Amino acid sequence: MKCRHDGSEIPIVHDFGLQPIANGFLDESNPQNEYFFSMQVAVNPANGLFQLVEQPDPKQMFHENYAFFTRTSDFMKNHFKDVSNEIMSYLNSEEANHENFVVEIGSNDGAMLEHLVKNGTPCLGVEPSKNVALESEKYGVKTINEFFGSDLSKQLLSSHGAADIVYAANVFCHIPDINDLAQACSILLKDGGTLMFEDPYLLDVLNKTSYDQIYDEHVYLFSCSSVQRIFKEFDLHLYDCKTLPTHGGSMRYYLSKTKCFDSTSNLINQIDKENSAQLLNLETYDQFSKKCEFSKNAFKDYLSNFKKENKRIVGYGATSKSTTILNYCDIGNDLIDFFTDTTPTKINKFSPGKHVPVLSYDHFEPHPDLAVLFAWNHKQEIMQKEKDYKGLWITHLYEDFI
Ligand code: TYD
């Protein structure tokens, strides 16, 4: 495997077997020609970039039927409102200021940009999936329905001018050509402008063995040190970072174009933690691989033993992440009766690869004996909502089995 950033030969550190498109929910329980790819991950010991070996064609994943909508969780809606406040205070404009320009890459259904629109801040979304892009238009968010890259960035620069802020949430880890992406951001930003992006954080995945963050869309798991090393080659200088609870543990990176600010104490501390965790040492990933195997076996055994007693097991949240778990652990309808989910586009469909039915949320009653919390990243919100549920909860996470 060649590193997607520097082209060097790098080792494969774990194999998750054949996997389907994580968000490819199916209309039929027995589809013909479902697409699968071999999901292995590799790490570059020189720059710490954790990456998928093979990724399906992006058009297989981000299309007019893309099943992921940001607005499905109140927590995420609030999160994006907070982001918009942070951006507005950065721009120092509570009022409309037509000097400012903000671009969000992968703006999904406009859950962040709608607040900038309301405030009158000039902004633009870029979103390749047509159905979610159309949804954002309902909130007055101007959206370019295309994949982001340096060609589009040059066009946007000449049509709209340079941006003060380029923001992206859970998007950069989806874009395979990291060099073109960094170049594209550098082209679009003003000198002194800030690139803010957030993605699931490698150190959280390693610490929690939350291997379900790895699926077709997530080509990379970043860390502060890998972002620092890679983006500076494109004149984008990491100066701050913020840990976030979203997606089970994320990191927001702040990079400035051209100007090199001093690193904040947050960033210095985080890089210290990363150094202690030895992110450049392949032994670290060998441990991760062993923990993935342990958690896979323990989780499947737990469900099998439970099912032997003829009990009802329901999956709570047909997350993209659950696709990796079910296909890696080889768990289907034999163990999980069905998922319940609140997303209209997933309801009455079948999960990718293992074809477990997805039913609407009202099927959570009568309550099952065991609920598998596949939406574990929304644990707080869900525990609050399900106070009356008296059955058991479980996740696939390593810590549930040790
Ligand atoms: P998400 O957190 O985006 O995870 P992923 O990126 O892995 O898809 O998805 C959460 C899923 O869980 C989404 O399909 C909606 C569903 N969900 C519920 O069914 N009930 C809930 O109360 C919450 C918060 C989410």
XYZ file of C-alpha atoms and ligand atoms in Angstrom:
427
model
C 0.000 0.000 0.000
C 1.298 3.475 -0.894
C 0.597 6.363 1.499
C -2.014 8.666 -0.011
C 0.049 11.667 1.050
C 3.709 10.913 0.294
C 3.497 7.798 -1.879
C 5.796 5.744 0.385
C 5.187 2.025 0.884
C 3.366 1.546 4.228
C 2.220 -1.500 6.230
C -1.343 -2.802 6.566
C -2.242 -2.926 10.270
C -5.686 -4.584 10.282
C -8.117 -6.365 7.967
C -11.885 -5.879 8.532
C -12.829 -8.289 5.717
C -15.351 -7.616 2.977
C -17.563 -4.612 3.648
C -20.487 -3.048 1.752
C -21.242 0.687 1.391
C -21.910 1.718 5.021
C -24.808 4.009 4.162
C -26.079 1.780 1.339
C -29.416 0.792 2.909
C -31.298 -1.589 0.622
C -34.891 -1.802 -0.599
C -34.902 -5.598 -0.623
C -33.742 -8.223 1.855
C -32.101 -10.244 -0.877
C -30.496 -7.844 -3.359
C -28.602 -8.885 -6.470
C -25.043 -7.635 -7.018
C -24.559 -5.769 -3.756
C -21.199 -3.981 -3.866
C -18.476 -5.127 -1.432
C -14.860 -4.059 -1.028
C -11.969 -5.365 1.022
C -11.586 -3.114 4.060
C -8.030 -2.979 5.347
C -6.264 -0.134 7.117
C -2.646 1.009 6.964
C -0.495 3.552 8.803
C 2.408 5.628 7.615
C 5.005 5.498 10.416
C 6.661 8.656 9.033
C 3.678 11.014 9.271
C 1.169 9.022 11.393
C -1.533 9.095 8.693
C -4.005 6.251 9.372
C -5.757 5.346 6.123
C -7.965 2.907 4.243
C -6.131 0.755 1.741
C -8.995 0.597 -0.746
C -11.887 2.999 -1.022
C -14.917 2.562 -3.274
C -15.548 5.130 -5.981
C -16.982 8.249 -4.203
C -19.936 8.161 -6.606
C -20.976 4.839 -5.005
C -21.248 6.663 -1.664
C -22.280 10.303 -2.162
C -25.198 10.461 -4.545
C -28.835 11.527 -4.827
C -29.909 8.917 -2.236
C -27.277 9.602 0.425
C -28.841 8.468 3.721
C -27.014 10.736 6.171
C -28.771 13.909 7.332
C -27.157 16.116 9.992
C -30.480 17.210 11.443
C -31.433 13.745 12.792
C -30.047 14.531 16.257
C -30.807 17.497 18.542
C -27.312 17.234 19.916
C -25.802 17.697 16.452
C -28.176 20.568 15.672
C -26.942 22.338 18.827
C -23.370 21.475 17.990
C -23.638 23.216 14.623
C -25.349 26.234 16.171
C -22.321 26.517 18.499
C -19.983 26.258 15.500
C -21.833 29.101 13.760
C -21.497 31.232 16.927
C -17.795 30.511 17.059
C -17.413 31.482 13.407
C -19.424 34.668 13.873
C -17.395 35.722 16.877
C -14.213 34.965 14.936
C -15.415 37.229 12.166
C -16.320 39.735 14.847
C -19.659 40.444 13.248
C -22.972 39.890 14.953
C -24.465 41.945 12.110
C -24.218 41.307 8.406
C -20.765 42.213 7.182
C -20.385 41.883 3.470
C -16.589 41.873 3.711
C -16.707 38.384 5.213
C -17.100 35.154 3.340
C -17.421 31.662 4.790
C -17.384 28.418 2.830
C -18.488 25.107 4.303
C -17.297 21.995 2.548
C -19.737 19.082 2.822
C -22.471 21.372 4.124
C -25.002 18.497 4.170
C -28.537 19.769 4.964
C -27.295 23.251 5.945
C -27.529 22.719 9.733
C -24.539 25.040 10.354
C -24.791 27.540 7.506
C -28.477 28.314 8.126
C -27.376 30.319 11.188
C -24.899 32.371 9.140
C -27.638 32.968 6.551
C -29.975 34.214 9.298
C -27.252 36.524 10.574
C -26.550 37.849 7.071
C -22.961 36.568 6.816
C -22.099 35.829 3.175
C -21.558 32.116 2.895
C -21.687 29.207 0.548
C -22.050 25.445 0.940
C -20.416 22.792 -1.200
C -22.176 19.415 -1.051
C -21.899 16.561 -3.565
C -25.007 14.609 -2.465
C -27.958 16.092 -4.276
C -30.738 15.109 -1.835
C -29.081 16.704 1.197
C -27.950 19.730 -0.869
C -31.588 20.302 -1.905
C -32.655 20.102 1.736
C -30.182 22.874 2.637
C -31.741 25.182 0.012
C -34.960 25.082 2.087
C -33.028 26.984 4.757
C -31.811 29.608 2.289
C -28.295 28.143 2.111
C -26.739 28.605 -1.346
C -25.166 25.291 -2.195
C -22.909 24.120 -5.011
C -23.789 20.493 -5.717
C -20.287 19.232 -6.564
C -17.269 17.444 -5.128
C -14.739 19.848 -3.580
C -11.197 19.950 -4.947
C -8.661 22.382 -6.410
C -10.539 22.786 -9.733
C -13.734 23.844 -7.961
C -11.745 25.960 -5.521
C -10.199 27.974 -8.392
C -13.685 28.494 -9.858
C -15.062 29.635 -6.481
C -12.149 32.001 -6.000
C -12.894 33.742 -9.287
C -16.707 33.695 -8.894
C -16.999 34.515 -5.154
C -13.565 35.745 -3.980
C -11.320 34.401 -1.234
C -12.774 33.064 2.019
C -12.056 34.227 5.572
C -13.017 30.832 6.910
C -13.238 27.444 5.299
C -15.050 25.024 7.593
C -15.776 21.300 7.310
C -17.231 18.780 9.751
C -16.795 15.058 9.187
C -15.813 15.673 5.609
C -12.023 15.852 5.253
C -11.676 12.278 6.451
C -13.910 11.340 3.485
C -11.761 12.888 0.739
C -9.132 10.476 -0.630
C -6.880 12.979 -2.429
C -5.567 14.725 0.669
C -2.934 16.686 -1.247
C -5.475 18.139 -3.664
C -7.810 18.893 -0.738
C -5.155 20.809 1.206
C -4.141 22.626 -1.983
C -7.810 23.496 -2.649
C -8.216 24.998 0.847
C -5.029 26.982 0.463
C -6.247 28.389 -2.881
C -9.638 29.407 -1.502
C -8.483 31.050 1.759
C -7.361 34.642 2.194
C -3.852 35.126 3.589
C -4.339 35.016 7.353
C -7.685 33.228 6.897
C -8.500 30.143 8.955
C -9.222 26.592 7.953
C -11.321 24.889 10.653
C -12.119 21.259 10.271
C -13.243 18.471 12.590
C -13.250 14.724 12.208
C -13.274 11.579 14.348
C -9.954 11.546 16.220
C -7.441 8.740 15.875
C -6.452 8.760 19.542
C -10.089 8.276 20.639
C -10.517 5.367 18.231
C -7.344 3.725 19.544
C -8.203 4.352 23.204
C -11.807 3.102 22.911
C -11.204 0.508 20.183
C -14.090 2.219 18.395
C -13.155 0.518 15.140
C -16.665 1.199 13.828
C -15.428 4.703 12.905
C -13.690 2.907 10.065
C -15.896 2.413 7.012
C -15.901 3.118 3.287
C -16.438 6.866 3.661
C -13.706 7.395 6.251
C -10.466 7.181 4.301
C -8.489 8.784 7.129
C -8.347 9.039 10.893
C -6.385 12.188 11.653
C -4.368 13.316 14.641
C -2.908 16.744 15.456
C 0.554 15.563 14.555
C -0.421 14.133 11.154
C -2.460 17.253 10.294
C 0.427 19.496 11.345
C 2.969 17.604 9.239
C 0.832 17.299 6.113
C -0.975 20.645 5.841
C 2.082 22.820 6.420
C 3.336 21.639 3.035
C 0.401 23.637 1.620
C 1.092 26.766 3.680
C -1.608 25.866 6.223
C -0.238 26.024 9.763
C -1.918 24.241 12.674
C -2.068 26.600 15.659
C -4.943 25.308 17.816
C -7.158 22.270 18.381
C -10.251 21.456 20.392
C -11.436 18.051 21.590
C -15.115 17.428 20.831
C -17.573 14.797 22.103
C -19.191 14.383 18.652
C -19.031 11.040 16.828
C -17.708 9.355 19.950
C -14.592 11.571 20.080
C -13.536 14.133 17.488
C -10.914 16.830 17.114
C -11.325 20.281 15.592
C -8.188 21.634 13.937
C -7.470 25.339 13.365
C -4.946 26.208 10.677
C -3.960 29.597 9.375
C -2.934 30.327 5.846
C 0.522 31.846 5.502
C 0.750 33.262 9.045
C 2.434 31.004 11.573
C 0.785 31.757 14.944
C 2.339 30.353 18.100
C 0.795 26.999 19.049
C -1.810 27.329 21.796
C -1.327 25.427 25.057
C -4.212 23.140 23.980
C -2.281 22.098 20.929
C 1.004 21.646 22.794
C -0.717 19.433 25.403
C -2.505 17.378 22.780
C 0.670 16.763 20.803
C 2.311 15.642 24.066
C -0.521 13.140 24.565
C -0.110 11.891 21.015
C 3.631 11.471 21.522
C 3.006 9.466 24.707
C 0.528 7.275 22.796
C 3.289 6.567 20.235
C 1.259 7.216 17.120
C 4.303 6.685 14.906
C 5.100 3.294 16.439
C 3.617 0.315 14.571
C 3.417 -1.635 17.848
C 0.561 0.748 18.830
C -1.478 -0.469 15.848
C -0.628 -4.089 16.523
C -2.236 -3.637 19.960
C -5.260 -1.975 18.330
C -5.627 -4.879 15.906
C -5.588 -7.395 18.754
C -8.194 -5.400 20.671
C -10.465 -5.286 17.593
C -10.320 -9.083 17.320
C -10.991 -9.491 21.038
C -13.977 -7.141 20.942
C -15.384 -8.842 17.814
C -15.317 -12.298 19.439
C -16.589 -11.117 22.824
C -19.462 -9.157 21.258
C -20.604 -11.995 19.032
C -20.389 -14.523 21.882
C -22.412 -12.237 24.111
C -25.196 -11.866 21.553
C -25.184 -15.584 20.695
C -25.496 -16.593 24.344
C -28.318 -14.127 24.840
C -30.152 -15.369 21.761
C -29.892 -19.008 22.890
C -32.405 -18.061 25.567
C -34.768 -16.921 22.824
C -34.643 -13.329 23.896
C -35.399 -10.313 21.723
C -32.418 -8.232 20.613
C -32.908 -4.897 18.848
C -30.278 -2.585 17.335
C -30.750 1.026 18.426
C -29.711 3.354 15.569
C -28.898 2.015 12.104
C -25.668 4.024 12.051
C -23.113 3.880 9.261
C -20.782 2.594 11.946
C -23.027 -0.413 12.591
C -22.308 -1.637 9.054
C -18.651 -2.200 9.962
C -19.601 -3.980 13.189
C -22.161 -6.379 11.704
C -20.047 -7.254 8.681
C -16.770 -7.580 10.614
C -18.377 -9.675 13.381
C -20.601 -11.599 10.919
C -23.802 -10.753 12.763
C -27.151 -10.726 10.953
C -30.833 -11.206 11.474
C -30.152 -14.465 13.332
C -28.926 -12.405 16.301
C -30.393 -8.934 15.800
C -34.133 -8.979 15.149
C -34.190 -5.487 13.622
C -32.874 -1.948 13.984
C -35.006 0.967 15.046
C -34.044 4.316 13.571
C -35.562 7.773 13.288
C -34.193 8.583 9.797
C -37.047 8.452 7.247
C -34.731 7.382 4.393
C -33.527 4.314 6.344
C -36.896 3.097 7.642
C -38.322 -0.056 6.021
C -35.006 -0.761 4.355
C -32.389 -3.428 5.057
C -28.926 -2.886 6.491
C -25.982 -3.080 4.078
C -24.343 -6.488 3.787
C -26.210 -8.279 6.560
C -29.739 -7.217 5.560
C -31.152 -6.663 9.030
C -34.519 -4.847 8.691
C -34.659 -1.198 9.764
C -37.969 -0.262 11.392
C -39.330 3.023 12.613
C -38.711 4.136 16.161
C -42.189 3.140 17.413
C -41.066 -0.504 17.037
C -38.838 -0.027 20.067
C -42.033 -0.864 21.969
C -42.781 -3.498 23.142
C -39.304 -3.162 24.583
C -36.713 -5.849 23.736
C -34.686 -7.791 26.308
C -31.456 -6.359 24.972
C -30.845 -3.152 23.021
C -27.547 -2.844 21.180
C -26.628 0.810 21.227
C -25.144 1.236 17.755
C -25.681 5.006 18.087
C -23.368 4.950 21.149
C -22.074 8.396 20.217
C -25.526 9.757 21.175
C -25.618 7.849 24.461
C -26.491 10.815 26.681
C -29.397 11.965 24.497
C -30.715 8.414 24.103
C -30.453 7.475 27.814
C -32.419 10.608 28.598
C -35.073 9.681 26.036
C -35.299 6.005 27.117
C -35.593 6.417 30.876
C -38.537 3.967 30.892
C -36.646 1.171 29.165
C -35.883 -1.547 31.723
C -34.030 -4.033 29.487
C -30.259 -4.270 29.046
C -28.022 -2.051 26.940
C -24.796 -3.182 25.320
C -22.323 -1.741 22.805
C -19.654 -3.543 20.798
C -16.955 -1.469 22.505
C -13.999 -3.215 24.086
C -14.623 -1.571 27.452
C -18.039 -3.320 27.670
C -16.270 -6.680 27.753
C -13.320 -6.186 30.064
P -24.754 9.095 13.450
O -24.496 9.555 14.818
O -24.647 10.093 12.383
O -23.746 7.939 13.168
P -23.128 7.441 11.776
O -22.235 8.540 11.298
O -22.374 6.215 12.192
O -24.271 7.127 10.843
O -26.156 8.395 13.275
C -27.056 8.227 14.272
C -28.129 7.294 13.765
O -28.914 6.922 14.871
C -29.065 7.929 12.751
O -29.413 6.952 11.773
C -30.270 8.323 13.567
C -30.270 7.295 14.662
N -30.822 7.787 15.922
C -31.999 7.230 16.404
O -32.573 6.335 15.764
N -32.521 7.687 17.589
C -31.911 8.669 18.301
O -32.415 9.062 19.372
C -30.690 9.241 17.817
C -29.976 10.314 18.576
C -30.174 8.749 16.607
